[in-house]
């Protein structure tokens, strides 16, 4: 009898401890207190959503159904679309062989002669072909700049033009050499001039309507380096191809692409996706949408691509969204924290192995745009998230693992703040670290 009573008491204790831990795990009132006492968040429009990946449910939210400009959190949607549509390798060029001619088309591949990503596969194929090279320009209604981009940012390296056949990342690179400046590719040396306008600092400025690059009439600082977008055109592409391939490249206009063409693949898809996500590369994001639209529609129709993905996947979201580009430079984009969670869940379904999934997101305290944002906890990273920053916008969306081993998806969106971005970032880090340590 005593044994039965003891067993019963032990069972009650175990049940009580289990129930207590369950209550504590689900008690988000202390998280509510962290938001309530924030000196930063009440001064601007913010939203937050937390989703328990272990129990598959939303567990906490603050204005999680409201809409925000996501900035580069848009790239999470581009990641999802790319994983769904693009195969394991990036299509480099499409081509056919006719007699002594090699006729080729662009695919939107951003890796061709890209300083970080070029595999030389397309270059070597064209360089060493024993056939005459014919490049076919493609009609496209795709603008060089997406809706909602800042036109005054045309001269900054984070906003290169969108094109059907990118080359060198659509950037001209300049560096000091002796007492002057040299360009890479060297083709742009002929477009360097001297500006007589007074300036306090040495700069390289590109004209808005041309590829004229003017240097201020000052001494070039030692070690000076800068990258500037150039105005892409089919004629410039052919000139650059001839310059780098060291052979003639002809232009073949009004030549319809056959239904059956060959495809030469260039870089591994996941390598390009990781380079898009960790340093937050806008150029790669836009051209991944170009590639996906070309795969889906056999042409460059990114608006149609966004409409199709919206209909097939995003229409089931709890909140509506609106996307006008693939990079997040557009201020017309609108998402909610809950919709960010839902696309993160879609990525989880596509990549169930979290160790592989986390490779596409900056790890707090380790790499990418979160390298210096978070401190490691118990010697390891605990947040893997995409950041997003433009004027008065700063966001994080991704995954977090707590000390107890629970897994969450989260989205923290901030708009319309007048304080420094660093103060908003620190407040997000404070709250995410609190979640790490208390749940």
Short mmCIF file of N, CA and C in Angstrom, two decimals, residues 39-187:
data_model
loop_
_atom_site.label_atom_id
_atom_site.label_comp_id
_atom_site.label_asym_id
_atom_site.label_seq_id
_atom_site.Cartn_x
_atom_site.Cartn_y
_atom_site.Cartn_z
N UNK A 39 12.22 51.90 -24.70
CA UNK A 39 12.24 53.35 -24.92
C UNK A 39 12.31 53.73 -26.40
N UNK A 40 12.48 52.73 -27.27
CA UNK A 40 12.70 52.98 -28.69
C UNK A 40 11.46 52.68 -29.53
N UNK A 41 10.86 51.51 -29.34
CA UNK A 41 9.81 51.02 -30.23
C UNK A 41 8.55 51.88 -30.26
N UNK A 42 8.07 52.43 -29.15
CA UNK A 42 6.82 53.20 -29.20
C UNK A 42 6.88 54.45 -30.07
N UNK A 43 8.08 54.86 -30.44
CA UNK A 43 8.23 56.11 -31.19
C UNK A 43 8.11 55.93 -32.70
N UNK A 44 7.91 54.69 -33.16
CA UNK A 44 7.75 54.48 -34.60
C UNK A 44 6.83 53.30 -34.86
N UNK A 45 6.55 53.05 -36.13
CA UNK A 45 5.67 51.96 -36.55
C UNK A 45 6.49 50.66 -36.57
N UNK A 46 6.12 49.71 -35.73
CA UNK A 46 6.84 48.44 -35.71
C UNK A 46 5.84 47.28 -35.63
N UNK A 47 6.29 46.13 -36.08
CA UNK A 47 5.50 44.91 -35.97
C UNK A 47 6.40 43.74 -35.66
N UNK A 48 5.85 42.77 -34.94
CA UNK A 48 6.64 41.61 -34.54
C UNK A 48 5.75 40.38 -34.54
N UNK A 49 6.30 39.27 -35.00
CA UNK A 49 5.57 38.00 -34.97
C UNK A 49 6.53 36.89 -34.61
N UNK A 50 6.04 35.97 -33.76
CA UNK A 50 6.86 34.84 -33.31
C UNK A 50 6.06 33.56 -33.52
N UNK A 51 6.69 32.59 -34.17
CA UNK A 51 6.02 31.33 -34.53
C UNK A 51 6.82 30.17 -33.97
N UNK A 52 6.15 29.29 -33.23
CA UNK A 52 6.79 28.11 -32.64
C UNK A 52 6.87 27.02 -33.70
N UNK A 53 8.07 26.72 -34.15
CA UNK A 53 8.26 25.71 -35.19
C UNK A 53 8.07 24.30 -34.66
N UNK A 54 8.15 24.12 -33.36
CA UNK A 54 7.98 22.79 -32.77
C UNK A 54 6.50 22.44 -32.61
N UNK A 55 5.69 23.42 -32.25
CA UNK A 55 4.25 23.17 -32.10
C UNK A 55 3.44 23.67 -33.29
N UNK A 56 4.14 24.31 -34.26
CA UNK A 56 3.51 24.79 -35.50
C UNK A 56 2.34 25.73 -35.23
N UNK A 57 2.64 26.82 -34.53
CA UNK A 57 1.60 27.82 -34.29
C UNK A 57 2.23 29.18 -33.95
N UNK A 58 1.48 30.24 -34.29
CA UNK A 58 1.88 31.58 -33.87
C UNK A 58 1.68 31.68 -32.36
N UNK A 59 2.67 32.21 -31.66
CA UNK A 59 2.58 32.26 -30.19
C UNK A 59 2.63 33.67 -29.63
N UNK A 60 3.07 34.64 -30.43
CA UNK A 60 3.15 36.00 -29.92
C UNK A 60 3.20 36.97 -31.09
N UNK A 61 2.55 38.11 -30.92
CA UNK A 61 2.58 39.11 -31.98
C UNK A 61 2.31 40.50 -31.46
N UNK A 62 2.89 41.47 -32.16
CA UNK A 62 2.63 42.89 -31.91
C UNK A 62 2.42 43.53 -33.27
N UNK A 63 1.18 43.92 -33.55
CA UNK A 63 0.84 44.52 -34.85
C UNK A 63 1.32 43.64 -36.00
N UNK A 64 1.17 42.33 -35.81
CA UNK A 64 1.72 41.38 -36.77
C UNK A 64 0.93 41.28 -38.07
N UNK A 65 -0.29 41.87 -38.10
CA UNK A 65 -1.09 41.84 -39.31
C UNK A 65 -1.00 43.15 -40.09
N UNK A 66 -0.26 44.12 -39.60
CA UNK A 66 -0.14 45.40 -40.28
C UNK A 66 0.98 45.35 -41.32
N UNK A 67 0.94 46.31 -42.24
CA UNK A 67 1.85 46.27 -43.38
C UNK A 67 3.01 47.24 -43.21
N UNK A 68 4.15 46.80 -43.74
CA UNK A 68 5.40 47.55 -43.61
C UNK A 68 6.19 47.47 -44.91
N UNK A 69 7.05 48.46 -45.12
CA UNK A 69 8.08 48.37 -46.16
C UNK A 69 9.16 47.43 -45.63
N UNK A 70 9.44 46.33 -46.33
CA UNK A 70 10.36 45.32 -45.77
C UNK A 70 11.83 45.54 -46.09
N UNK A 71 12.14 46.49 -47.01
CA UNK A 71 13.51 46.66 -47.48
C UNK A 71 14.05 45.30 -47.96
N UNK A 72 15.26 44.94 -47.57
CA UNK A 72 15.87 43.71 -48.10
C UNK A 72 15.29 42.43 -47.53
N UNK A 73 14.34 42.51 -46.62
CA UNK A 73 13.61 41.29 -46.25
C UNK A 73 12.85 40.75 -47.45
N UNK A 74 12.66 41.59 -48.47
CA UNK A 74 12.08 41.14 -49.74
C UNK A 74 12.88 39.98 -50.33
N UNK A 75 14.17 39.95 -50.08
CA UNK A 75 15.02 38.89 -50.64
C UNK A 75 14.63 37.50 -50.12
N UNK A 76 13.94 37.44 -48.99
CA UNK A 76 13.47 36.14 -48.50
C UNK A 76 12.43 35.58 -49.47
N UNK A 77 11.60 36.44 -50.04
CA UNK A 77 10.64 36.00 -51.05
C UNK A 77 11.37 35.59 -52.34
N UNK A 78 12.43 36.32 -52.68
CA UNK A 78 13.22 35.95 -53.86
C UNK A 78 13.92 34.62 -53.64
N UNK A 79 14.39 34.38 -52.43
CA UNK A 79 14.97 33.07 -52.10
C UNK A 79 13.95 31.97 -52.30
N UNK A 80 12.75 32.16 -51.79
CA UNK A 80 11.69 31.15 -51.93
C UNK A 80 11.39 30.89 -53.41
N UNK A 81 11.21 31.95 -54.19
CA UNK A 81 10.90 31.80 -55.61
C UNK A 81 12.02 31.08 -56.34
N UNK A 82 13.27 31.43 -56.04
CA UNK A 82 14.42 30.81 -56.70
C UNK A 82 14.52 29.33 -56.37
N UNK A 83 14.28 28.98 -55.12
CA UNK A 83 14.31 27.57 -54.72
C UNK A 83 13.22 26.78 -55.41
N UNK A 84 12.07 27.40 -55.65
CA UNK A 84 10.95 26.72 -56.29
C UNK A 84 11.17 26.53 -57.79
N UNK A 85 11.80 27.50 -58.45
CA UNK A 85 11.79 27.53 -59.92
C UNK A 85 13.14 27.20 -60.54
N UNK A 86 14.22 27.72 -59.99
CA UNK A 86 15.54 27.54 -60.59
C UNK A 86 16.13 26.21 -60.13
N UNK A 87 16.68 25.46 -61.07
CA UNK A 87 17.31 24.18 -60.73
C UNK A 87 18.59 24.37 -59.95
N UNK A 88 19.39 23.31 -59.85
CA UNK A 88 20.58 23.38 -58.99
C UNK A 88 21.72 24.19 -59.59
N UNK A 89 21.59 24.61 -60.86
CA UNK A 89 22.62 25.43 -61.49
C UNK A 89 21.98 26.60 -62.22
N UNK A 90 22.72 27.69 -62.33
CA UNK A 90 22.23 28.90 -63.00
C UNK A 90 22.41 28.74 -64.50
N UNK A 91 21.35 28.93 -65.30
CA UNK A 91 21.52 28.92 -66.75
C UNK A 91 22.36 30.12 -67.19
N UNK A 92 23.50 29.85 -67.83
CA UNK A 92 24.42 30.92 -68.21
C UNK A 92 24.07 31.58 -69.52
N UNK A 93 23.96 30.80 -70.58
CA UNK A 93 23.49 31.30 -71.87
C UNK A 93 22.66 30.20 -72.52
N UNK A 94 21.84 30.60 -73.46
CA UNK A 94 21.15 29.66 -74.35
C UNK A 94 21.75 29.85 -75.74
N UNK A 95 21.85 28.76 -76.49
CA UNK A 95 22.52 28.88 -77.78
C UNK A 95 22.07 27.78 -78.74
N UNK A 96 22.35 28.02 -80.00
CA UNK A 96 22.21 27.01 -81.04
C UNK A 96 23.45 27.08 -81.93
N UNK A 97 23.73 26.00 -82.62
CA UNK A 97 24.84 25.97 -83.57
C UNK A 97 24.28 25.74 -84.96
N UNK A 98 24.61 26.64 -85.86
CA UNK A 98 24.15 26.57 -87.25
C UNK A 98 25.36 26.71 -88.16
N UNK A 99 25.79 25.59 -88.74
CA UNK A 99 26.94 25.62 -89.61
C UNK A 99 28.17 26.12 -88.88
N UNK A 100 28.75 27.24 -89.37
CA UNK A 100 29.95 27.78 -88.75
C UNK A 100 29.63 28.86 -87.71
N UNK A 101 28.35 28.92 -87.30
CA UNK A 101 27.92 30.00 -86.40
C UNK A 101 27.44 29.47 -85.05
N UNK A 102 27.81 30.18 -84.01
CA UNK A 102 27.28 29.96 -82.66
C UNK A 102 26.40 31.16 -82.33
N UNK A 103 25.12 30.92 -82.20
CA UNK A 103 24.15 31.98 -81.95
C UNK A 103 23.69 31.86 -80.50
N UNK A 104 23.80 32.96 -79.74
CA UNK A 104 23.51 32.84 -78.30
C UNK A 104 22.66 33.99 -77.78
N UNK A 105 21.96 33.67 -76.68
CA UNK A 105 21.06 34.61 -76.00
C UNK A 105 21.42 34.69 -74.52
N UNK A 106 21.15 35.82 -73.92
CA UNK A 106 21.33 35.98 -72.48
C UNK A 106 20.18 35.35 -71.71
N UNK A 107 20.46 34.97 -70.48
CA UNK A 107 19.44 34.37 -69.61
C UNK A 107 19.17 35.23 -68.37
N UNK A 108 19.87 36.36 -68.27
CA UNK A 108 19.82 37.15 -67.04
C UNK A 108 20.85 36.72 -66.01
N UNK A 109 21.72 35.78 -66.36
CA UNK A 109 22.72 35.25 -65.43
C UNK A 109 23.63 36.37 -64.90
N UNK A 110 23.61 36.62 -63.59
CA UNK A 110 24.43 37.71 -63.05
C UNK A 110 25.88 37.34 -62.78
N UNK A 111 26.24 36.07 -63.00
CA UNK A 111 27.58 35.62 -62.60
C UNK A 111 28.63 35.81 -63.69
N UNK A 112 28.23 36.16 -64.91
CA UNK A 112 29.19 36.24 -66.01
C UNK A 112 30.20 37.36 -65.74
N UNK A 113 31.46 36.97 -65.60
CA UNK A 113 32.57 37.86 -65.30
C UNK A 113 32.36 38.64 -63.99
N UNK A 114 31.52 38.11 -63.13
CA UNK A 114 31.33 38.69 -61.80
C UNK A 114 32.58 38.39 -60.97
N UNK A 115 33.13 39.38 -60.26
CA UNK A 115 34.41 39.17 -59.56
C UNK A 115 34.37 38.09 -58.48
N UNK A 116 33.20 37.78 -57.93
CA UNK A 116 33.10 36.76 -56.89
C UNK A 116 32.55 35.43 -57.41
N UNK A 117 31.75 35.46 -58.45
CA UNK A 117 30.92 34.29 -58.78
C UNK A 117 31.22 33.65 -60.13
N UNK A 118 31.98 34.30 -60.98
CA UNK A 118 32.19 33.76 -62.32
C UNK A 118 32.96 32.44 -62.27
N UNK A 119 32.44 31.43 -62.98
CA UNK A 119 33.08 30.12 -63.02
C UNK A 119 33.93 29.92 -64.28
N UNK A 120 33.90 30.90 -65.17
CA UNK A 120 34.61 30.87 -66.47
C UNK A 120 34.00 29.90 -67.47
N UNK A 121 32.93 29.23 -67.10
CA UNK A 121 32.35 28.25 -68.03
C UNK A 121 31.82 28.93 -69.29
N UNK A 122 31.06 30.00 -69.12
CA UNK A 122 30.51 30.71 -70.28
C UNK A 122 31.63 31.41 -71.03
N UNK A 123 32.53 32.03 -70.29
CA UNK A 123 33.64 32.73 -70.92
C UNK A 123 34.45 31.77 -71.80
N UNK A 124 34.87 30.64 -71.24
CA UNK A 124 35.69 29.69 -72.00
C UNK A 124 34.92 29.12 -73.18
N UNK A 125 33.63 28.89 -73.01
CA UNK A 125 32.81 28.36 -74.09
C UNK A 125 32.81 29.32 -75.28
N UNK A 126 32.64 30.61 -75.00
CA UNK A 126 32.63 31.60 -76.07
C UNK A 126 34.03 31.88 -76.59
N UNK A 127 34.98 31.97 -75.69
CA UNK A 127 36.35 32.34 -76.07
C UNK A 127 36.97 31.31 -76.99
N UNK A 128 36.72 30.04 -76.73
CA UNK A 128 37.43 29.00 -77.47
C UNK A 128 36.55 28.27 -78.49
N UNK A 129 35.36 28.78 -78.73
CA UNK A 129 34.52 28.18 -79.77
C UNK A 129 35.17 28.37 -81.14
N UNK A 130 35.09 27.34 -81.98
CA UNK A 130 35.66 27.45 -83.32
C UNK A 130 34.66 28.01 -84.32
N UNK A 131 33.52 28.49 -83.81
CA UNK A 131 32.50 29.08 -84.67
C UNK A 131 32.46 30.60 -84.51
N UNK A 132 31.88 31.27 -85.48
CA UNK A 132 31.64 32.70 -85.37
C UNK A 132 30.58 32.95 -84.30
N UNK A 133 30.76 34.01 -83.54
CA UNK A 133 29.85 34.31 -82.44
C UNK A 133 28.82 35.35 -82.86
N UNK A 134 27.55 35.02 -82.65
CA UNK A 134 26.45 35.94 -82.95
C UNK A 134 25.59 36.11 -81.69
N UNK A 135 25.58 37.32 -81.18
CA UNK A 135 24.74 37.64 -80.02
C UNK A 135 23.39 38.16 -80.51
N UNK A 136 22.32 37.65 -79.91
CA UNK A 136 20.97 38.06 -80.30
C UNK A 136 20.35 38.91 -79.19
N UNK A 137 20.14 40.20 -79.43
CA UNK A 137 19.43 41.03 -78.44
C UNK A 137 17.99 40.54 -78.29
N UNK A 138 17.47 40.66 -77.08
CA UNK A 138 16.11 40.20 -76.81
C UNK A 138 15.23 41.38 -76.43
N UNK A 139 14.06 41.41 -77.01
CA UNK A 139 13.11 42.44 -76.61
C UNK A 139 12.67 42.18 -75.18
N UNK A 140 12.62 43.23 -74.42
CA UNK A 140 12.10 43.11 -73.06
C UNK A 140 11.50 44.44 -72.64
N UNK A 141 10.43 44.35 -71.90
CA UNK A 141 9.81 45.55 -71.34
C UNK A 141 10.32 45.81 -69.93
N UNK A 142 11.29 44.99 -69.49
CA UNK A 142 11.84 45.15 -68.15
C UNK A 142 12.62 46.46 -68.03
N UNK A 143 12.28 47.30 -67.05
CA UNK A 143 13.02 48.56 -66.88
C UNK A 143 14.37 48.31 -66.23
N UNK A 144 15.31 49.21 -66.48
CA UNK A 144 16.62 49.12 -65.83
C UNK A 144 16.51 49.32 -64.33
N UNK A 145 15.54 50.14 -63.92
CA UNK A 145 15.26 50.37 -62.50
C UNK A 145 13.82 49.96 -62.22
N UNK A 146 13.61 49.31 -61.09
CA UNK A 146 12.27 48.85 -60.74
C UNK A 146 11.43 49.99 -60.17
N UNK A 147 10.11 49.76 -60.15
CA UNK A 147 9.20 50.76 -59.59
C UNK A 147 9.53 50.99 -58.11
N UNK A 148 9.59 52.26 -57.75
CA UNK A 148 9.85 52.59 -56.35
C UNK A 148 11.31 52.70 -55.98
N UNK A 149 12.22 52.58 -56.97
CA UNK A 149 13.63 52.79 -56.70
C UNK A 149 13.93 54.29 -56.68
N UNK A 150 14.98 54.67 -55.98
CA UNK A 150 15.40 56.08 -55.91
C UNK A 150 16.30 56.39 -57.10
N UNK A 151 15.85 57.27 -57.97
CA UNK A 151 16.62 57.59 -59.16
C UNK A 151 17.96 58.24 -58.81
N UNK A 152 18.01 58.99 -57.70
CA UNK A 152 19.26 59.65 -57.34
C UNK A 152 20.33 58.66 -56.89
N UNK A 153 19.96 57.40 -56.71
CA UNK A 153 20.93 56.38 -56.32
C UNK A 153 21.55 55.68 -57.52
N UNK A 154 21.34 56.24 -58.72
CA UNK A 154 21.83 55.60 -59.94
C UNK A 154 23.34 55.39 -59.94
N UNK A 155 24.06 56.21 -59.18
CA UNK A 155 25.52 56.17 -59.22
C UNK A 155 26.14 55.31 -58.12
N UNK A 156 25.31 54.64 -57.33
CA UNK A 156 25.83 53.85 -56.22
C UNK A 156 25.87 52.36 -56.58
N UNK A 157 26.88 51.67 -56.06
CA UNK A 157 27.10 50.29 -56.48
C UNK A 157 26.04 49.32 -55.98
N UNK A 158 25.19 49.72 -55.04
CA UNK A 158 24.13 48.84 -54.58
C UNK A 158 22.90 48.87 -55.50
N UNK A 159 22.94 49.72 -56.55
CA UNK A 159 21.80 49.80 -57.46
C UNK A 159 22.24 49.74 -58.92
N UNK A 160 22.91 48.65 -59.35
CA UNK A 160 23.23 48.49 -60.77
C UNK A 160 21.96 48.28 -61.58
N UNK A 161 22.07 48.50 -62.87
CA UNK A 161 20.92 48.31 -63.75
C UNK A 161 20.57 46.83 -63.90
N UNK A 162 19.30 46.59 -64.19
CA UNK A 162 18.81 45.25 -64.51
C UNK A 162 18.92 45.07 -66.02
N UNK A 163 19.42 43.92 -66.47
CA UNK A 163 19.60 43.70 -67.90
C UNK A 163 19.43 42.23 -68.24
N UNK A 164 19.32 41.96 -69.53
CA UNK A 164 19.10 40.59 -69.99
C UNK A 164 20.39 39.77 -70.06
N UNK A 165 21.52 40.45 -70.17
CA UNK A 165 22.82 39.76 -70.24
C UNK A 165 23.82 40.57 -69.41
N UNK A 166 23.78 40.43 -68.10
CA UNK A 166 24.70 41.18 -67.25
C UNK A 166 26.16 40.79 -67.51
N UNK A 167 27.04 41.72 -67.24
CA UNK A 167 28.46 41.48 -67.41
C UNK A 167 29.23 42.29 -66.37
N UNK A 168 30.20 41.68 -65.71
CA UNK A 168 30.98 42.34 -64.65
C UNK A 168 30.10 42.85 -63.51
N UNK A 169 28.95 42.24 -63.29
CA UNK A 169 28.06 42.74 -62.25
C UNK A 169 27.44 44.06 -62.61
N UNK A 170 27.52 44.44 -63.91
CA UNK A 170 27.04 45.74 -64.40
C UNK A 170 27.65 46.90 -63.62
N UNK A 171 28.93 46.71 -63.25
CA UNK A 171 29.67 47.75 -62.53
C UNK A 171 31.02 47.99 -63.21
N UNK A 172 31.40 49.25 -63.29
CA UNK A 172 32.77 49.62 -63.65
C UNK A 172 33.52 49.90 -62.36
N UNK A 173 34.72 49.37 -62.24
CA UNK A 173 35.49 49.52 -61.01
C UNK A 173 36.72 50.39 -61.27
N UNK A 174 36.97 51.31 -60.37
CA UNK A 174 38.06 52.26 -60.52
C UNK A 174 38.99 52.17 -59.31
N UNK A 175 40.29 52.26 -59.56
CA UNK A 175 41.24 52.25 -58.45
C UNK A 175 42.43 53.14 -58.78
N UNK A 176 43.09 53.60 -57.74
CA UNK A 176 44.25 54.46 -57.93
C UNK A 176 45.40 53.66 -58.53
N UNK A 177 46.16 54.32 -59.40
CA UNK A 177 47.32 53.70 -60.02
C UNK A 177 48.32 54.81 -60.34
N UNK A 178 49.44 54.82 -59.62
CA UNK A 178 50.37 55.92 -59.78
C UNK A 178 49.72 57.21 -59.34
N UNK A 179 49.69 58.19 -60.23
CA UNK A 179 49.06 59.47 -59.93
C UNK A 179 47.65 59.57 -60.50
N UNK A 180 47.19 58.49 -61.11
CA UNK A 180 45.89 58.54 -61.75
C UNK A 180 44.96 57.43 -61.30
N UNK A 181 43.99 57.14 -62.15
CA UNK A 181 42.97 56.13 -61.89
C UNK A 181 42.85 55.23 -63.10
N UNK A 182 42.72 53.93 -62.86
CA UNK A 182 42.49 52.99 -63.96
C UNK A 182 41.16 52.30 -63.73
N UNK A 183 40.54 51.89 -64.84
CA UNK A 183 39.22 51.26 -64.78
C UNK A 183 39.34 49.77 -65.04
N UNK A 184 38.39 49.04 -64.48
CA UNK A 184 38.23 47.61 -64.77
C UNK A 184 36.76 47.34 -65.02
N UNK A 185 36.42 46.85 -66.22
CA UNK A 185 37.31 46.50 -67.33
C UNK A 185 37.98 47.73 -67.95
N UNK A 186 39.12 47.50 -68.60
CA UNK A 186 39.90 48.59 -69.17
C UNK A 186 39.14 49.35 -70.24
N UNK A 187 38.10 48.74 -70.78
CA UNK A 187 37.30 49.40 -71.81
C UNK A 187 36.85 50.78 -71.34
#
